Coordinates of C-alpha atoms in Angstrom, one line a residue:
X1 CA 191.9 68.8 26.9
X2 CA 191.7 70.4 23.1
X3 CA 191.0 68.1 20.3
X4 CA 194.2 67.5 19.3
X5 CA 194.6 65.8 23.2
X6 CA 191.2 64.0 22.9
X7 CA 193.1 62.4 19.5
X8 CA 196.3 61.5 21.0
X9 CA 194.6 59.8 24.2
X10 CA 192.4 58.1 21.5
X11 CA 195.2 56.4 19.7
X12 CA 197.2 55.4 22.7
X13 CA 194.0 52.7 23.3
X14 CA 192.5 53.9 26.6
X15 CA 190.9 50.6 29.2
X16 CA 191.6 51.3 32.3
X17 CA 188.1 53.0 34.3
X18 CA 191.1 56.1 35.2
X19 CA 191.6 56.5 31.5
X20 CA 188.4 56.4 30.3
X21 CA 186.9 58.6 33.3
X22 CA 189.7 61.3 32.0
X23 CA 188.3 60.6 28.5
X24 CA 184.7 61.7 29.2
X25 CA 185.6 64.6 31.2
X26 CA 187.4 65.8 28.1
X27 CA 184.7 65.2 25.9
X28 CA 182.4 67.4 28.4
X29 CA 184.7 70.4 27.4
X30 CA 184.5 70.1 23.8
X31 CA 181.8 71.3 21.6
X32 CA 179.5 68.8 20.1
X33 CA 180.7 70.0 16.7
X34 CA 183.8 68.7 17.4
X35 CA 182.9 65.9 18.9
X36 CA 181.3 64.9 15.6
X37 CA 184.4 65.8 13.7
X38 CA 186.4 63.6 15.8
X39 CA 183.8 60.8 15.3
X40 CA 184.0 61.3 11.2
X41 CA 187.4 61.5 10.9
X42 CA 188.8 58.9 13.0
X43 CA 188.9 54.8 12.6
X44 CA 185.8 53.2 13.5
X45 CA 187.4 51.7 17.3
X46 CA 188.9 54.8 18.3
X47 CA 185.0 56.5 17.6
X48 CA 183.1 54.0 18.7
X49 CA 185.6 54.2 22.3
X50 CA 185.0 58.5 22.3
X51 CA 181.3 57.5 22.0
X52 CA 180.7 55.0 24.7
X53 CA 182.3 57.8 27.3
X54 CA 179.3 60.8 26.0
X55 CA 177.0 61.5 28.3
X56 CA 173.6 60.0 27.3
X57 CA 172.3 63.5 25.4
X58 CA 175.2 64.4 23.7
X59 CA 175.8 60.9 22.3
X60 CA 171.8 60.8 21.3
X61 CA 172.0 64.3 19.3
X62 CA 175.4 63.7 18.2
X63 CA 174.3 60.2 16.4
X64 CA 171.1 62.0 15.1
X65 CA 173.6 64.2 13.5
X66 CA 175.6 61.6 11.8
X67 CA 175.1 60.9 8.5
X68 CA 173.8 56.7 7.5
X69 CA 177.6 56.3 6.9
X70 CA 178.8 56.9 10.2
X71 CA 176.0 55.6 12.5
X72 CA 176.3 52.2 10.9
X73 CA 179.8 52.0 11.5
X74 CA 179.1 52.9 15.0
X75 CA 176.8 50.5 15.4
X76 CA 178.9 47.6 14.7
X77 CA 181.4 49.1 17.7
X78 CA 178.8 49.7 20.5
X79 CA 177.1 47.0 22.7
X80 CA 173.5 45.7 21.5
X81 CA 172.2 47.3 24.7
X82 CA 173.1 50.8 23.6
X83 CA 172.3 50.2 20.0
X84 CA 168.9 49.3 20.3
X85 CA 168.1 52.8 22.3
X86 CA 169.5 54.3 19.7
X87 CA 167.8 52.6 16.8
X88 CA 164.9 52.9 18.6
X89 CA 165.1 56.8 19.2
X90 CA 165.6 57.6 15.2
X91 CA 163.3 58.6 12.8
X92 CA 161.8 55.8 10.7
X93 CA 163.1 57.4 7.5
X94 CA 166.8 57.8 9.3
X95 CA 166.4 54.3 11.1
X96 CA 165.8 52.9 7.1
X97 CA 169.0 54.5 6.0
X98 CA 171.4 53.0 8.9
X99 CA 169.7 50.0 8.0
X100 CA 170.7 50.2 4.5
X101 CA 174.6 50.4 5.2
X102 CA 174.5 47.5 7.8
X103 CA 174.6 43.6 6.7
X104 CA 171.3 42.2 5.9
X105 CA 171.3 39.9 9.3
X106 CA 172.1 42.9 11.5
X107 CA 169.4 44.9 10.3
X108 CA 167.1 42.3 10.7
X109 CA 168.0 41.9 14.0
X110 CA 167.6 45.4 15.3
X111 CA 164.6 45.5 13.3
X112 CA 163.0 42.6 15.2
X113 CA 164.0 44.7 18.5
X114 CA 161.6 47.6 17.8
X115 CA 158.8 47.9 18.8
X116 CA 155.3 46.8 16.6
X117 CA 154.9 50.6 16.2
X118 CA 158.3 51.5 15.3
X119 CA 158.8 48.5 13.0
X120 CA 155.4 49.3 11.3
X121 CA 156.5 52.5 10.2
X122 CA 160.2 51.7 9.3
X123 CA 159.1 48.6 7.2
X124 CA 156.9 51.2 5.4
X125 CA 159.4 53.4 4.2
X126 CA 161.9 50.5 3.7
X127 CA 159.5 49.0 1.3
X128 CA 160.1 51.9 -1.4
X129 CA 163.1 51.9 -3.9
X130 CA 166.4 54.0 -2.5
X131 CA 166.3 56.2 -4.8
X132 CA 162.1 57.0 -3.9
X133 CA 161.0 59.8 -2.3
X134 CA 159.3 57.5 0.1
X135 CA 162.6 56.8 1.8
X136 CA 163.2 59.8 2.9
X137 CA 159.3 60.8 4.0
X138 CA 158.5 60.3 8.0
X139 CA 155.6 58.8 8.4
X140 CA 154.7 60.0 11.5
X141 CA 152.1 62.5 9.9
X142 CA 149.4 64.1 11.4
X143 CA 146.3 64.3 9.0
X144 CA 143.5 66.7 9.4
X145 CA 140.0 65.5 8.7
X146 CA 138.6 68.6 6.0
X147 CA 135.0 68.0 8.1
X148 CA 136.9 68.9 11.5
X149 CA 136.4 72.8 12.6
X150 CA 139.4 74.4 13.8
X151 CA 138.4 73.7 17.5
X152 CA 138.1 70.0 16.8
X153 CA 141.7 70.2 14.7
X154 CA 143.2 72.0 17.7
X155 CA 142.4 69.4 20.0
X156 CA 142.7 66.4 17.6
X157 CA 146.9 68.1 17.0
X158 CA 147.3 68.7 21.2
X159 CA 145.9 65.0 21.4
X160 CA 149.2 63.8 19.1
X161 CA 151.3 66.6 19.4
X162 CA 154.8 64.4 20.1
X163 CA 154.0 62.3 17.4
X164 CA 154.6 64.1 14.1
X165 CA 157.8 65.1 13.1
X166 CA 156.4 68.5 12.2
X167 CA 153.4 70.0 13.2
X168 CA 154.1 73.7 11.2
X169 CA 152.2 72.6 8.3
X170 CA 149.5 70.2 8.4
X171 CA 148.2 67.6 5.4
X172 CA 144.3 67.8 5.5
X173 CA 142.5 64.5 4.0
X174 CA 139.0 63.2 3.8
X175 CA 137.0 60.5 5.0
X176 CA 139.5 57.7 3.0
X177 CA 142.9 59.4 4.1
X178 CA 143.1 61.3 0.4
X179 CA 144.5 64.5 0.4
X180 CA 143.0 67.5 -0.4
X181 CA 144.8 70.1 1.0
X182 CA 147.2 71.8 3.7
X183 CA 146.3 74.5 6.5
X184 CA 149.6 76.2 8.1
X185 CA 149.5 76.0 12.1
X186 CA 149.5 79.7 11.8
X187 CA 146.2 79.7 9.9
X188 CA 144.5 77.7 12.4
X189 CA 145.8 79.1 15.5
X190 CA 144.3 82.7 13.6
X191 CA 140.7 81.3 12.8
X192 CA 137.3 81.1 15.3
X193 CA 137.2 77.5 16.0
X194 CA 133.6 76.9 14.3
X195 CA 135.3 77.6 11.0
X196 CA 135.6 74.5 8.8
X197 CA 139.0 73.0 7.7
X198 CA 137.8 72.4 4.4
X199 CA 136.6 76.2 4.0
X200 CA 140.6 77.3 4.6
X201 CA 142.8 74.8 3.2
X202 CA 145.1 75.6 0.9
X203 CA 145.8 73.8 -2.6
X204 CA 148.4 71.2 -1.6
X205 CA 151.9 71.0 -3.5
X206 CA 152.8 67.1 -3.0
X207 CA 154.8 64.1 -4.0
X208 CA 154.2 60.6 -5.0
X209 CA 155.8 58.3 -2.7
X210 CA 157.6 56.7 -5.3
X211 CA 159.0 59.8 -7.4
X212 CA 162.9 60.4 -7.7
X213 CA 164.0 62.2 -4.4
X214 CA 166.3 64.9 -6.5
X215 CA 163.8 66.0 -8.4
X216 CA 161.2 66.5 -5.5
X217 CA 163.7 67.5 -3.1
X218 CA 164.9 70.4 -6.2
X219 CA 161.0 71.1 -6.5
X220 CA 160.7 71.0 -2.6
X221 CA 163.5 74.0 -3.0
X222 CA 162.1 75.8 -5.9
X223 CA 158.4 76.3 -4.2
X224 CA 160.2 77.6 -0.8
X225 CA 158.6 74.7 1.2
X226 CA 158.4 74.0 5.1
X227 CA 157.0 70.4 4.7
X228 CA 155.3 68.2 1.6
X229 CA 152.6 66.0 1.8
X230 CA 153.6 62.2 0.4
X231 CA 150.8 60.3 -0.8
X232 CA 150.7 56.7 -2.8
X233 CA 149.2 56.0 -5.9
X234 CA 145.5 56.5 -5.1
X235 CA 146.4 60.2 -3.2
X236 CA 145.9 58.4 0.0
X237 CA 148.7 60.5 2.7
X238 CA 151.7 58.5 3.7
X239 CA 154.2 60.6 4.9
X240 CA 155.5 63.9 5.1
X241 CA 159.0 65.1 3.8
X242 CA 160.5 68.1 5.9
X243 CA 163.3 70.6 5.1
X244 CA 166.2 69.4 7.0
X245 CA 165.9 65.7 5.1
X246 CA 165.6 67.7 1.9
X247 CA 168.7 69.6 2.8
X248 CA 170.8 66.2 3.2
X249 CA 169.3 65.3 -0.1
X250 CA 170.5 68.0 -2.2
X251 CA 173.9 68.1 -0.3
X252 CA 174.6 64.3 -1.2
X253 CA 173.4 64.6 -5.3
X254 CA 176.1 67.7 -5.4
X255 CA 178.7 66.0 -3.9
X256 CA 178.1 63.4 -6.2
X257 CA 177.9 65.8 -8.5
X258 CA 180.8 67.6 -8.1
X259 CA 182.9 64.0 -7.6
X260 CA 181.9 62.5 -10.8
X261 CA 182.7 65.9 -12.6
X262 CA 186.2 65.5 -11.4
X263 CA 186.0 62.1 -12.3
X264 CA 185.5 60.1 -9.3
X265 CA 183.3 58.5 -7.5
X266 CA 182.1 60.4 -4.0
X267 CA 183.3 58.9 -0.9
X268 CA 180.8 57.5 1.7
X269 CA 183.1 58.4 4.5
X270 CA 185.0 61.8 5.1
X271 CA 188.6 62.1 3.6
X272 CA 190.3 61.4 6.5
X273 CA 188.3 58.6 8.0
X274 CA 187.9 56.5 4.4
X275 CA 190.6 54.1 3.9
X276 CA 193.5 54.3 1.3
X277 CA 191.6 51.6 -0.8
X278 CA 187.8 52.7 -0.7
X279 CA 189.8 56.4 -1.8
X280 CA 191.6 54.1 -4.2
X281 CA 188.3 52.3 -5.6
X282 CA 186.6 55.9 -6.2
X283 CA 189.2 57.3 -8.5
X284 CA 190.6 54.2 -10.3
X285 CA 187.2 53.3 -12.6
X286 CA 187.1 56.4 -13.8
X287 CA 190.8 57.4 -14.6
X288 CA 191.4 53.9 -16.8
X289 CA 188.1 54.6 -18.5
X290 CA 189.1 58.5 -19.2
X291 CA 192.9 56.7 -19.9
X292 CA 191.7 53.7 -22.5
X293 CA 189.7 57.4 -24.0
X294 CA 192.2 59.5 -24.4
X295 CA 193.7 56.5 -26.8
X296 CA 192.0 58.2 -29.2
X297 CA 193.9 61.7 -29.0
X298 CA 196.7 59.7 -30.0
X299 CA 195.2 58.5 -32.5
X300 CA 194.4 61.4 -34.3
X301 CA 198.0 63.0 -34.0
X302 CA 199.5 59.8 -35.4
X303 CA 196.9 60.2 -38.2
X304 CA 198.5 64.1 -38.6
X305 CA 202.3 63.0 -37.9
X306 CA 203.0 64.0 -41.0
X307 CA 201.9 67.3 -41.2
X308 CA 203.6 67.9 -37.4
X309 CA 207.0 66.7 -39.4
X310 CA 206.5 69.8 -41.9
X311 CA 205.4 71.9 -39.7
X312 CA 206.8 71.9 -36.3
X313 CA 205.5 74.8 -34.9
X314 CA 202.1 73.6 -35.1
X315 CA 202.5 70.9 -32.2
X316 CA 203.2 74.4 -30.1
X317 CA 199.4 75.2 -30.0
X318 CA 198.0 71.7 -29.4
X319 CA 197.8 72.7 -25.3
X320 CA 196.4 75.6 -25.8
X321 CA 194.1 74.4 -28.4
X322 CA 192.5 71.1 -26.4
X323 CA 192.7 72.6 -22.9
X324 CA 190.8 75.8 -24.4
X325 CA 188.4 73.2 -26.0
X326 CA 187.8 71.1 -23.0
X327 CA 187.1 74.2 -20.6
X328 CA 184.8 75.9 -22.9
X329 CA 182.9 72.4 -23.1
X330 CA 183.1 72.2 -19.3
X331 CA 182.0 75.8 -18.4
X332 CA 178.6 74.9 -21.0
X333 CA 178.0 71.5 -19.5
X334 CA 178.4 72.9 -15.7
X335 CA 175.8 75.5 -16.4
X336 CA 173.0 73.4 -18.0
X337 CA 173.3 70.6 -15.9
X338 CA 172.6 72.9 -12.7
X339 CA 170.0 74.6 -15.2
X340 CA 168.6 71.0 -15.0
X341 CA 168.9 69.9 -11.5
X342 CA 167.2 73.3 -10.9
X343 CA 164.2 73.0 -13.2
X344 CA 165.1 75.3 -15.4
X345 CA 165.7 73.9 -18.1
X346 CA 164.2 70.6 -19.7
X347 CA 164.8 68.0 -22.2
X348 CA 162.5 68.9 -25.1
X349 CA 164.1 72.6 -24.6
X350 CA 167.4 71.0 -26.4
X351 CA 167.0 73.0 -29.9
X352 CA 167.0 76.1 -27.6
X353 CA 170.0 75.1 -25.7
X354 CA 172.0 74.1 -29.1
X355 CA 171.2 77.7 -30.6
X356 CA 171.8 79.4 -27.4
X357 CA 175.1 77.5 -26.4
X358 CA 176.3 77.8 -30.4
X359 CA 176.2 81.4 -30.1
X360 CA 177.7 82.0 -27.1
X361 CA 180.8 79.3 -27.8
X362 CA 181.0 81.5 -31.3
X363 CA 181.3 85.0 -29.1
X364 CA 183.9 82.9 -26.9
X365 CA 185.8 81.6 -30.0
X366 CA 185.7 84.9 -32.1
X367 CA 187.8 87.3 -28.9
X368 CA 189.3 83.9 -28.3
X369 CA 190.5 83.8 -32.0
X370 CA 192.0 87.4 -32.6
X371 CA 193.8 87.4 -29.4
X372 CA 194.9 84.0 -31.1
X373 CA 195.3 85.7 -34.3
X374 CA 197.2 88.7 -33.0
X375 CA 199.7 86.6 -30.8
X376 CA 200.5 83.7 -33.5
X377 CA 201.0 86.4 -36.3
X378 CA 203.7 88.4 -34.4
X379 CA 205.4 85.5 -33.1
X380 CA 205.3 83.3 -36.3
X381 CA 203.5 84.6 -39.2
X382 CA 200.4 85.5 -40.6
X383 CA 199.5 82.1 -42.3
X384 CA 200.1 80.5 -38.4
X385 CA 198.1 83.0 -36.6
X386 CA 195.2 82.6 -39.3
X387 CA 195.3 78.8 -38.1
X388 CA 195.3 79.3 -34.6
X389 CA 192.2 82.1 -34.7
X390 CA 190.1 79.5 -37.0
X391 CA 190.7 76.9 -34.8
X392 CA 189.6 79.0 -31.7
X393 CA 186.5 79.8 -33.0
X394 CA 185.9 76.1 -34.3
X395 CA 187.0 74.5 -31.2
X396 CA 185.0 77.1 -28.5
X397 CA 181.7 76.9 -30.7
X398 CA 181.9 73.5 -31.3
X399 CA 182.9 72.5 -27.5
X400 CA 180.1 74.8 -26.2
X401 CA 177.6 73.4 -28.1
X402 CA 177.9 69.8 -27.3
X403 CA 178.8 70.3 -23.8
X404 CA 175.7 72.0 -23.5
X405 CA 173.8 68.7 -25.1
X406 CA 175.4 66.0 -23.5
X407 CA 173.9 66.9 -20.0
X408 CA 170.7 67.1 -21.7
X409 CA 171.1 63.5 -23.8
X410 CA 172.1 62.1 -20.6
X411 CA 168.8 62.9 -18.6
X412 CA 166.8 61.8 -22.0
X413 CA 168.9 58.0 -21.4
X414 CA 168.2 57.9 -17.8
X415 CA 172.0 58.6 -16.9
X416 CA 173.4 61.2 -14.3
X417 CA 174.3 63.9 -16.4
X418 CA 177.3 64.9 -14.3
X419 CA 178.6 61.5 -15.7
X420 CA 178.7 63.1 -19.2
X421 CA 180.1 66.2 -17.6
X422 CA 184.1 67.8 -17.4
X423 CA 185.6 64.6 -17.9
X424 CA 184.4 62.7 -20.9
X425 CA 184.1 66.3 -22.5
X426 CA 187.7 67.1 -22.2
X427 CA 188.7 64.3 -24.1
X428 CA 186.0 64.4 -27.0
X429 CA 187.5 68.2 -27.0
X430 CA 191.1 66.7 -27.0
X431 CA 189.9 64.7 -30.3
X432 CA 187.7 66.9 -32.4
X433 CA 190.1 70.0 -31.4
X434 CA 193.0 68.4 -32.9
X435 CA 191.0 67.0 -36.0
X436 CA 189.4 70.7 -36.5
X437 CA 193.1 72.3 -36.1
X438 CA 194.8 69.9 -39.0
X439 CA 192.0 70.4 -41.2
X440 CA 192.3 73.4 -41.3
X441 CA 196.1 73.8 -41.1
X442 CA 196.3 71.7 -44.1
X443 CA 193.7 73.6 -46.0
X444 CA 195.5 76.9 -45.2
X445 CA 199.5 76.1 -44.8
X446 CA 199.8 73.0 -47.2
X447 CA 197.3 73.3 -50.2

């Protein structure tokens, strides 16, 4: 049975034992990758149904695989019995995200169904802001005493080995749990065991428990990492973040990213799985605020409505004019807001970016402008196509420079700068691109 069957079986409500017995021996032929698709991208009944047929392995690594999203959704389909081995199974970090997209009273129930272990460490990491690194740690971390020799660290790691979620690289703390360095599993395996850990640890590149999980997870990147140490206030080791949670980190700030750029919100559910009025909700804020903005473009050509009256062939140019505007601005702010979620670029380096993005927008707007130039003077006359090249140059240097700021004033006022990205660009273009091209139409055509 291909997918496409699995789907159709799904929607005709299968109960019967025959039904759902042919269900789960379709499921056995289909890859776990498409399991999962079938799982995002179908109603919340029909998934929770394909689920409660997997056998016991597949349904474990499949919900592993799930994002928050998802799993909670299941949850809330599947009998208490097999929700609480599943809750139980996670990772506290992952176990603290299903938690967050479940109703207050639910979570509290499965949390008061975990074990005192379990709900230790869970209540640990739930006890740090979302937005915290600290949520996203596991604190199941195995510290190595710097007064241990290697043989004493090999043993005190076999003694714990299925605790950790990574035992590759190793936090090493003293007496009080501080840390004050990291040994690679490598390393030790290679060293005599009377060697000291303290005599081979390696400067450690950490995180505060409580710092803002892009820009660790970003740094995380930037240093090529394996793991990071997380430690509290006083240095004391907490947790440990691990590539694959920094991974679903950086994928969920670009999708925001890349939604709020295109002016929406992102959607916490795949396409086809989100319904028509959370798909509705993500869109609508953002297109009446971009609508009540664009107000202003009319504005500014009922302010020059007389100047379109004597010359009509102006109002020609005015898409070519914004929409050149609003893409110049959008290319600028696109590439120094990744400069920024990268590192590359900071706040205080904003007299750089102004000078740099000037220069480049005047480049743009000078070949922009004697194509412009060129084109207007053969189809018009020389007088039009003298408007049209000014106006590219203003428009591209001007757009360039402030879409390369307002990323940059964003991050200074604590915003997301993708916020102050393509869309509210485009229509600050729109405006100031028409006010730049009647200025200087009437300075050149009707003086």
């Amino acid at each position: 049975m291909s997918v496409e069957l699995i789907e159709e079986a799904l929607r005709s409500r299968p109960q019967g034992e025959a039904e759902l017995a042919e269900l789960a021996h379709a499921a056995r032929n289909v890859s776990n990758d498409d399991l999962q698709y079938l799982i995002e991208s179908m109603p919340a009944k029909q998934a929770a149904v394909l689920y409660r047929v997997l056998d016991k392995d597949t349904a474990l690594n499949i919900f592993e695989d799930l994002p928050p999203a998802y799993q909670a959704d299941l949850i809330r389909g599947l009998r208490s019995t097999d929700v609480a081995e599943l809750i139980e199974d996670l990772d506290p970090d992952d176990r603290a995200l299903v938690f967050d997209e479940l109703p207050a009273a639910v979570a509290d129930r499965l949390m008061a169904g975990l074990s005192p272990s379990e709900r230790h460490m869970t209540a640990s990491v739930l006890g740090y802001p979302p937005e915290a690194i600290g949520r996203y740690m596991s604190p199941e971390v195995i510290g190595i005493n710097q007064d241990f020799t290697v043989g004493e660290a090999m043993a005190y790691v076999r003694r714990r080995i299925d605790d950790p979620e990574t035992i590759y690289l190793l936090p090493v703390v003293d007496s009080s749990r501080k840390l004050t360095g990291v040994i690679g599993l490598r390393r030790l395996l290679s060293e005599d065991d009377s060697v000291v850990i303290r005599d081979i640890a390696n400067q450690p590149v950490s995180a505060s428990a409580i710092d803002d999980r892009e820009e660790t997870a970003r740094r995380f990147l930037s240093d090529k990492l394996i793991a990071m140490p997380i430690v509290d206030r006083e240095q004391r080791l907490v947790g440990i973040l691990t590539i694959d949670d920094v991974i679903d980190i950086v994928e969920e700030e670009d999708a925001e990213d890349t939604a709020r750029s295109g002016g929406s919100e992102p959607l916490a559910q795949s396409y086809l799985s989100a319904s028509i009025f959370s798909i509705f909700r993500s869109r609508v804020v953002w297109l009446t605020m971009l609508a009540v903005s664009a107000v202003l473009t009319v504005q500014v050509l009922n302010v020059f409505e007389d100047r379109l009256a004597q010359l009509t062939a102006l109002a020609l140019f005015i898409p070519l004019l914004t929409g050149t505007g609003g893409n110049t601005g959008n290319q600028a702010a696109t590439t120094v807001t990744r400069a920024l979620a990268m590192g590359e670029v900071r706040v205080r380096d904003m007299p750089k970016i102004i000078w740099r993005e000037a220069r480049v927008g005047f480049t743009l707007g000078l070949t922009l402008g004697v194509l412009g130039f060129l084109a207007a003077s053969l189809a018009f006359d020389v007088g039009i196509g003298t408007v049209i090249g000014l106006t590219l140059l203003s428009i591209c240097t001007m757009a360039a420079t402030i879409g390369g700021v307002m990323p940059l004033v964003a991050k200074k006022v604590g915003a997301d700068p993708a916020v102050f990205s393509n869309p509210f660009i485009s229509t600050f273009a729109d405006a100031t691109g028409l006010i730049i091209y009647f200025s200087i139409a009437t300075a050149i055509l009707l003086s």
